[in-house]
XYZ file of C-alpha atoms in Angstrom:
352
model
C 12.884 10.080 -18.123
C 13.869 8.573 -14.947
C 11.594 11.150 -12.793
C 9.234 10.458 -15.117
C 8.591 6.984 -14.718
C 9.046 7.525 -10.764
C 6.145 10.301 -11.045
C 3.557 7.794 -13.474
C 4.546 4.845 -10.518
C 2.809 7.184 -7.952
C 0.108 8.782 -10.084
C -1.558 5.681 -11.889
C -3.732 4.383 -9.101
C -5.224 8.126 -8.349
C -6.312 9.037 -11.697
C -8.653 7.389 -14.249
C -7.289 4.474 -16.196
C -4.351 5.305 -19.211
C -5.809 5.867 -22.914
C -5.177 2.712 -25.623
C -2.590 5.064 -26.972
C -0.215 4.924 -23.956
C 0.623 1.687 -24.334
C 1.995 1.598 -28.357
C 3.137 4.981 -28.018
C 5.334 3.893 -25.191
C 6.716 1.058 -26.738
C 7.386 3.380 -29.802
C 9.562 5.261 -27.382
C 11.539 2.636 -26.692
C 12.317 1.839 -29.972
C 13.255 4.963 -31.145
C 14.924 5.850 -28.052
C 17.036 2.600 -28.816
C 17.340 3.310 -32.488
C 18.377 6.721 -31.768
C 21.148 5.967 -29.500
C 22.751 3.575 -31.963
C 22.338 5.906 -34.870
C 24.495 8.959 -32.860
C 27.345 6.631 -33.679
C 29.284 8.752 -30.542
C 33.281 9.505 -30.282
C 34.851 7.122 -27.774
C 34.647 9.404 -25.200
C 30.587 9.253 -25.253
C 29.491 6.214 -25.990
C 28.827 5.159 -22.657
C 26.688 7.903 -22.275
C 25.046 7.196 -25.055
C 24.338 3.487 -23.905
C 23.380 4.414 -20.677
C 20.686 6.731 -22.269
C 19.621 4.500 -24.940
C 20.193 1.213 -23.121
C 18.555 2.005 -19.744
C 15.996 4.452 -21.288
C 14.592 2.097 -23.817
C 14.158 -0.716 -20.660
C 12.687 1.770 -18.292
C 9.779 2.411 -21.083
C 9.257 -0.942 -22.431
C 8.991 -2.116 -18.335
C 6.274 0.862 -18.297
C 4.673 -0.382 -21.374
C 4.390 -3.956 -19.689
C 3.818 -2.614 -16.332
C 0.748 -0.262 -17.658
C -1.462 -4.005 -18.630
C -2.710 -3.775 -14.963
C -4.650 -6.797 -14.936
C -2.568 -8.315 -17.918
C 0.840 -8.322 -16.407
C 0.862 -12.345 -17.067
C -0.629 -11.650 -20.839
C 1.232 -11.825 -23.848
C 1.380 -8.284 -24.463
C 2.871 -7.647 -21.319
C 6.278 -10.343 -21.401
C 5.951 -10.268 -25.369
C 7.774 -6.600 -25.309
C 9.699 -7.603 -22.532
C 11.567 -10.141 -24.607
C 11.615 -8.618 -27.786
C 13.218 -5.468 -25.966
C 15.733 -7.718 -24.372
C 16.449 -9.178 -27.827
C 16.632 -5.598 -29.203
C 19.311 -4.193 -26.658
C 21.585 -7.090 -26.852
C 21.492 -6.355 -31.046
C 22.586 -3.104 -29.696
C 25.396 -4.315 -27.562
C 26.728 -6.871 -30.468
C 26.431 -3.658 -32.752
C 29.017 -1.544 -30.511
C 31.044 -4.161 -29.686
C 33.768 -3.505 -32.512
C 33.835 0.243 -31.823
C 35.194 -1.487 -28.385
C 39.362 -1.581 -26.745
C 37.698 -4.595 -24.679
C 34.694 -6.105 -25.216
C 35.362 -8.271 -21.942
C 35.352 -5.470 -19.870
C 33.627 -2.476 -21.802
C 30.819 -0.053 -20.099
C 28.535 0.835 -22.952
C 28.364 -3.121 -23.709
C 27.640 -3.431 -19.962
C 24.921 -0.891 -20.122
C 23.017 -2.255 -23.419
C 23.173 -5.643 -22.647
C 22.855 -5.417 -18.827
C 19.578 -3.391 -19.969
C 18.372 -6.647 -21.756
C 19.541 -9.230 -19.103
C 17.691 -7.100 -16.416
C 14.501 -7.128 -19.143
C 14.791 -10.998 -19.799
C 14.583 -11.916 -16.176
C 11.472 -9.103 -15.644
C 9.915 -10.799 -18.740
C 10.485 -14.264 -16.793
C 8.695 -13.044 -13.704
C 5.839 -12.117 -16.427
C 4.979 -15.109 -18.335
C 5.924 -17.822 -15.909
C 3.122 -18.592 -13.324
C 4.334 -18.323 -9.425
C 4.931 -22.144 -8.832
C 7.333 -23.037 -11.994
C 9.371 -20.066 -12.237
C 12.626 -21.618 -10.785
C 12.980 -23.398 -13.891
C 12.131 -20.744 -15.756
C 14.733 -18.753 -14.200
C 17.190 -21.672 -14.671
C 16.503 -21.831 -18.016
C 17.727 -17.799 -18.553
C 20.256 -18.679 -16.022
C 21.608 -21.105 -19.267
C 21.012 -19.296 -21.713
C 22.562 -15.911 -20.207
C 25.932 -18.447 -19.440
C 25.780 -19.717 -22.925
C 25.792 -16.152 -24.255
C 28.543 -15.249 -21.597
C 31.168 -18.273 -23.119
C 30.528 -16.477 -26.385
C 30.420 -13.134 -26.370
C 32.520 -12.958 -22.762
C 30.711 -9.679 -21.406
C 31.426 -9.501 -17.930
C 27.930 -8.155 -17.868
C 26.402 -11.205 -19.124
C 28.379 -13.149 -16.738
C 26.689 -10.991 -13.432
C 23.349 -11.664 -15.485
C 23.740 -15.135 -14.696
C 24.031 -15.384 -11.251
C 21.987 -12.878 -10.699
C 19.189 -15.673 -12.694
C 20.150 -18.469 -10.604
C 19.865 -16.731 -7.638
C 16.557 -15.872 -8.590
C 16.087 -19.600 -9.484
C 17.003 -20.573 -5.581
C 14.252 -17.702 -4.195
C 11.837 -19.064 -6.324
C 12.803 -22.575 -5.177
C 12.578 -22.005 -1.636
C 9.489 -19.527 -2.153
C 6.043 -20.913 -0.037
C 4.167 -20.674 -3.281
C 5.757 -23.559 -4.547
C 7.017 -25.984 -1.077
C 3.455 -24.722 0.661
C 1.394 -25.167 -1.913
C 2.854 -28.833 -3.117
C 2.672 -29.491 0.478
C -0.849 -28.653 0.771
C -1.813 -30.191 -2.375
C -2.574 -27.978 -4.874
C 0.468 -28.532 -6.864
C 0.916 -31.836 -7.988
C 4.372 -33.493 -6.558
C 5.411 -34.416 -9.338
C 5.246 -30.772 -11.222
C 7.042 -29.452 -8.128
C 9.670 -31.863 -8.609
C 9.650 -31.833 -12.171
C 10.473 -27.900 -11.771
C 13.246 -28.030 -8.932
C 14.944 -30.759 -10.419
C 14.946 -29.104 -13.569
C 16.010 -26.027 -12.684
C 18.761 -28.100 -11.052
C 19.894 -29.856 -14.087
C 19.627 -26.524 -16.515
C 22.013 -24.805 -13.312
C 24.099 -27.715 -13.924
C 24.382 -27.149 -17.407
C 25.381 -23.383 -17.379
C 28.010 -24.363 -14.521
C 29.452 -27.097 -17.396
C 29.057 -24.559 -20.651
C 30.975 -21.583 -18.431
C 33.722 -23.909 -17.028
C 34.236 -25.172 -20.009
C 34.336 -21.670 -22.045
C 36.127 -19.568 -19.987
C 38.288 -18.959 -16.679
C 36.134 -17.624 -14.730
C 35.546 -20.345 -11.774
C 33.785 -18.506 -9.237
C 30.830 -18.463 -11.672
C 30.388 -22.000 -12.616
C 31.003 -22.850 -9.095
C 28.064 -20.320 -7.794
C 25.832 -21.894 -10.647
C 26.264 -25.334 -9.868
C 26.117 -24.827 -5.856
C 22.727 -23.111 -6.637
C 21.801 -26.128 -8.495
C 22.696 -28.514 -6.059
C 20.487 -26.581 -3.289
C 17.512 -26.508 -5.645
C 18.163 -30.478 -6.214
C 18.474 -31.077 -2.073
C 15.137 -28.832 -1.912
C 13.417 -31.399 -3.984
C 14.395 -34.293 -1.987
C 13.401 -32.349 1.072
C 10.268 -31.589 -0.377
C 9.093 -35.350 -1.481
C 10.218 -36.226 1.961
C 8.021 -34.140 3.754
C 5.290 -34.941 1.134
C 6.175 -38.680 1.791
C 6.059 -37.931 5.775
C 2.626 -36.016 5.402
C 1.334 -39.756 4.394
C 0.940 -38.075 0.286
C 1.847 -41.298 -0.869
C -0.528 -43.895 1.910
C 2.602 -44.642 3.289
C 3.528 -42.093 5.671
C 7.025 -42.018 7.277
C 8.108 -41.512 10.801
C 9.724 -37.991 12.198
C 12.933 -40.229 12.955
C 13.572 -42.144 9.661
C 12.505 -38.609 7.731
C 14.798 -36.562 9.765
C 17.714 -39.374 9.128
C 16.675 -39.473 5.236
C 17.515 -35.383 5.340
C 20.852 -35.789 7.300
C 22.038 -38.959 4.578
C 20.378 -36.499 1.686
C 22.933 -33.484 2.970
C 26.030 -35.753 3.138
C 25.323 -37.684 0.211
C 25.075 -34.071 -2.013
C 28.709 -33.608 0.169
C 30.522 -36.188 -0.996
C 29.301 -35.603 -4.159
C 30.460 -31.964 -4.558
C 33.990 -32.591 -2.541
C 36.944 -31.361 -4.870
C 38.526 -34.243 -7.309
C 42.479 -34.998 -6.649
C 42.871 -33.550 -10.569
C 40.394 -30.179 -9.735
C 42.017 -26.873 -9.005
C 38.788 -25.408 -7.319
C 38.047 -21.650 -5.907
C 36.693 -20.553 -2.487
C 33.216 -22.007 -3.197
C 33.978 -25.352 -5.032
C 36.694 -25.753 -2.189
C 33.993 -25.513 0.528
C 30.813 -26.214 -0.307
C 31.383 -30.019 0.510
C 32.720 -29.192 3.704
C 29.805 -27.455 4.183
C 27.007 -30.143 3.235
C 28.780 -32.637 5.008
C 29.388 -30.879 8.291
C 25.596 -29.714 8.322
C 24.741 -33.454 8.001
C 26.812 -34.443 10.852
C 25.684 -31.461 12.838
C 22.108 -32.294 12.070
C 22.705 -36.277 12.552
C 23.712 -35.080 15.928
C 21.211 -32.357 17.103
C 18.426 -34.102 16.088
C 18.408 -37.958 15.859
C 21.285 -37.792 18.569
C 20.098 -35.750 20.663
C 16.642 -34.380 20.474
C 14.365 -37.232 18.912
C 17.276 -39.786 20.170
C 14.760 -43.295 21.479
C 16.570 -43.126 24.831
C 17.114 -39.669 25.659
C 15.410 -37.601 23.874
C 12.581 -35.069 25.006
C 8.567 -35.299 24.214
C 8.013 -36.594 20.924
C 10.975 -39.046 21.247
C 11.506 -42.198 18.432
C 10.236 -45.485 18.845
C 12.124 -47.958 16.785
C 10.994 -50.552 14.689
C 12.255 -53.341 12.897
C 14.903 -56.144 13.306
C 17.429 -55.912 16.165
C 20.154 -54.783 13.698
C 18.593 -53.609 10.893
C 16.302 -50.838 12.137
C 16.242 -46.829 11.742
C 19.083 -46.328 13.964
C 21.362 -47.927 11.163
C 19.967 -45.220 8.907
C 20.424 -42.650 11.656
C 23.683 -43.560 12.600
C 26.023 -46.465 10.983
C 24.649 -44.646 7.401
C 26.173 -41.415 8.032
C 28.985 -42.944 9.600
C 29.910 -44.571 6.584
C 29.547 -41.632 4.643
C 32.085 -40.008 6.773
C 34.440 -42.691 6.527
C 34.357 -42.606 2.235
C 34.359 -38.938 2.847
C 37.916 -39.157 5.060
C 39.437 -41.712 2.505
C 38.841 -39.325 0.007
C 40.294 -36.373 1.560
C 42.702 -38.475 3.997
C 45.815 -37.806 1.389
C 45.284 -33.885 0.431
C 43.384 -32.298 3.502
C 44.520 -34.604 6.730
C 42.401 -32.116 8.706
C 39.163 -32.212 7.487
C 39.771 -36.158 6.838
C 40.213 -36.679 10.828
């Protein structure tokens, strides 16, 4: 099967186009592929080769199916099976799962409803256009969390963060900063999209805290949702800058809004006295606010600095007190100092 697909993925653009049966026929496959692995109903010691074969068989032809629309890889009848083979594997998994010791930490569940997770987030990539499909990749980042606190398949779990990773490459992707940038993507769609995707992140990181023990993951969700968030202020400050609003910001007081931004989302994500974080919820405050201060530093200290800086230096305006150096300096400052008081009684290092 597998050297089959592999073998139609180098033949189809050197021979004439597929027949109208390919595609049904395919999908057929799947289903009784599927249907046929279920119905086996193997001893203990083969049902993980019967998921694997069933599982992973049945998504490798329904991703043919979808993949053999060509020009209709964004239609309905290409993310349609997609999703409906997603839903079908997981009935699978849900099926086996009594016949399992553990369903926590069980291979043939892995296999049948790793098959649909991997299907979901191909389906995703399918009916989504370029430019919104962070959220929509947020949104199956939720859903696949959700289905994690109830079922607890590891699986599911990996599923998960593999979707909000997905969520932060999409984020980050030119198709959506370049092209609100230049214009053709309204602002507020491109912040309607990252901030969403934030806020659904936010929402699996709350729904697996609260369900299970597994820390790591919630932390990883909601650190990939507070990136996504810090893009979109990043990104309506460069729109901002550009002059997309007729009221266009200087390099200085945009490059002090980004440093403020970063140690702001710092504070904000530093432990609580009652938390008992992991690695990542430990650090990731750390991390925000030391990149401000770094930043606050290399660039409005030193680089663009009104005295000494090089070509392209800032000129500052306003009051003699109540200018953009407050913003690049005594701002950050004071973020620092709430960020020490914090920390001053639990971690005396990073407080001084």
């Amino acid at each position: 099967l597998v050297m089959g697909f592999i073998s139609y993925l180098s033949a189809r653009f050197h021979y004439p186009p597929l027949g109208n049966d390919f595609y049904p026929t395919t999908l057929f496959g799947a289903f009784a592929l599927a249907l046929s692995a279920i119905a086996s109903n193997p001893h203990r010691s083969g049902r993980k080769t019967a998921a694997g074969a069933g599982g992973i068989g049945a998504a490798l032809l329904i991703w043919l199916a979808a993949a053999s629309r060509g020009e209709g890889w964004h239609s309905p009848s290409a993310w349609l099976p997609l999703f409906l083979g997603a839903a079908l594997l997981l009935a699978c998994a849900w099926w086996i799962e009594p016949k399992a010791q553990n369903r926590k930490a069980d291979a043939a569940i892995d296999l049948w409803a790793g098959s649909a997770a991997v299907l979901a987030l191909v389906g995703v990539e399918s009916a989504i256009p370029a430019e919104y499909r962070a959220a929509g990749h947020a949104a199956a980042a939720l859903l696949l969390a959700i289905g994690f606190a109830w079922r607890s398949w590891r699986v599911i779990g990996w599923a998960s963060l593999t979707a909000a990773l997905l969520t932060l490459g999409h984020a980050l992707s030119p198709t959506l900063i370049g092209g609100t940038l230049a214009g053709q993507l309204p602002l507020w769609q491109a912040l309607l999209t990252l901030f969403g995707a934030a806020a659904l992140l936010f929402a699996g990181s709350t729904v697996v805290r609260r369900s299970t023990d597994n820390v790591g993951a919630a932390e990883v969700l909601s650190a990939v949702a507070a990136v996504a968030a810090l893009v979109g202020v990043f990104v309506g400050l460069r729109w901002l800058a550009s002059g997309g609003a007729a009221v266009t910001l200087d390099g200085f007081t945009e490059t002090s809004l980004r440093v403020l931004t970063l140690m702001a989302a710092g504070l904000i994500l530093l432990p609580r006295i009652h938390e008992a974080p992991g690695p990542i919820g430990a650090w990731r405050g750390h991390v925000l606010l030391g990149l401000g201060l770094l930043y606050a530093l290399m660039m409005p200290g030193l680089a663009i600095n009104p005295w000494w800086g090089g070509p392209g230096r800032a000129v500052i305006d306003g009051m003699p007190l109540i200018n953009t150096l407050t913003l690049a300096f005594a701002a950050p400052a004071i973020l620092a100092f709430v960020a020490a008081n914090r920390l001053y009684t639990r971690q005396i290092v990073f407080a001084r």
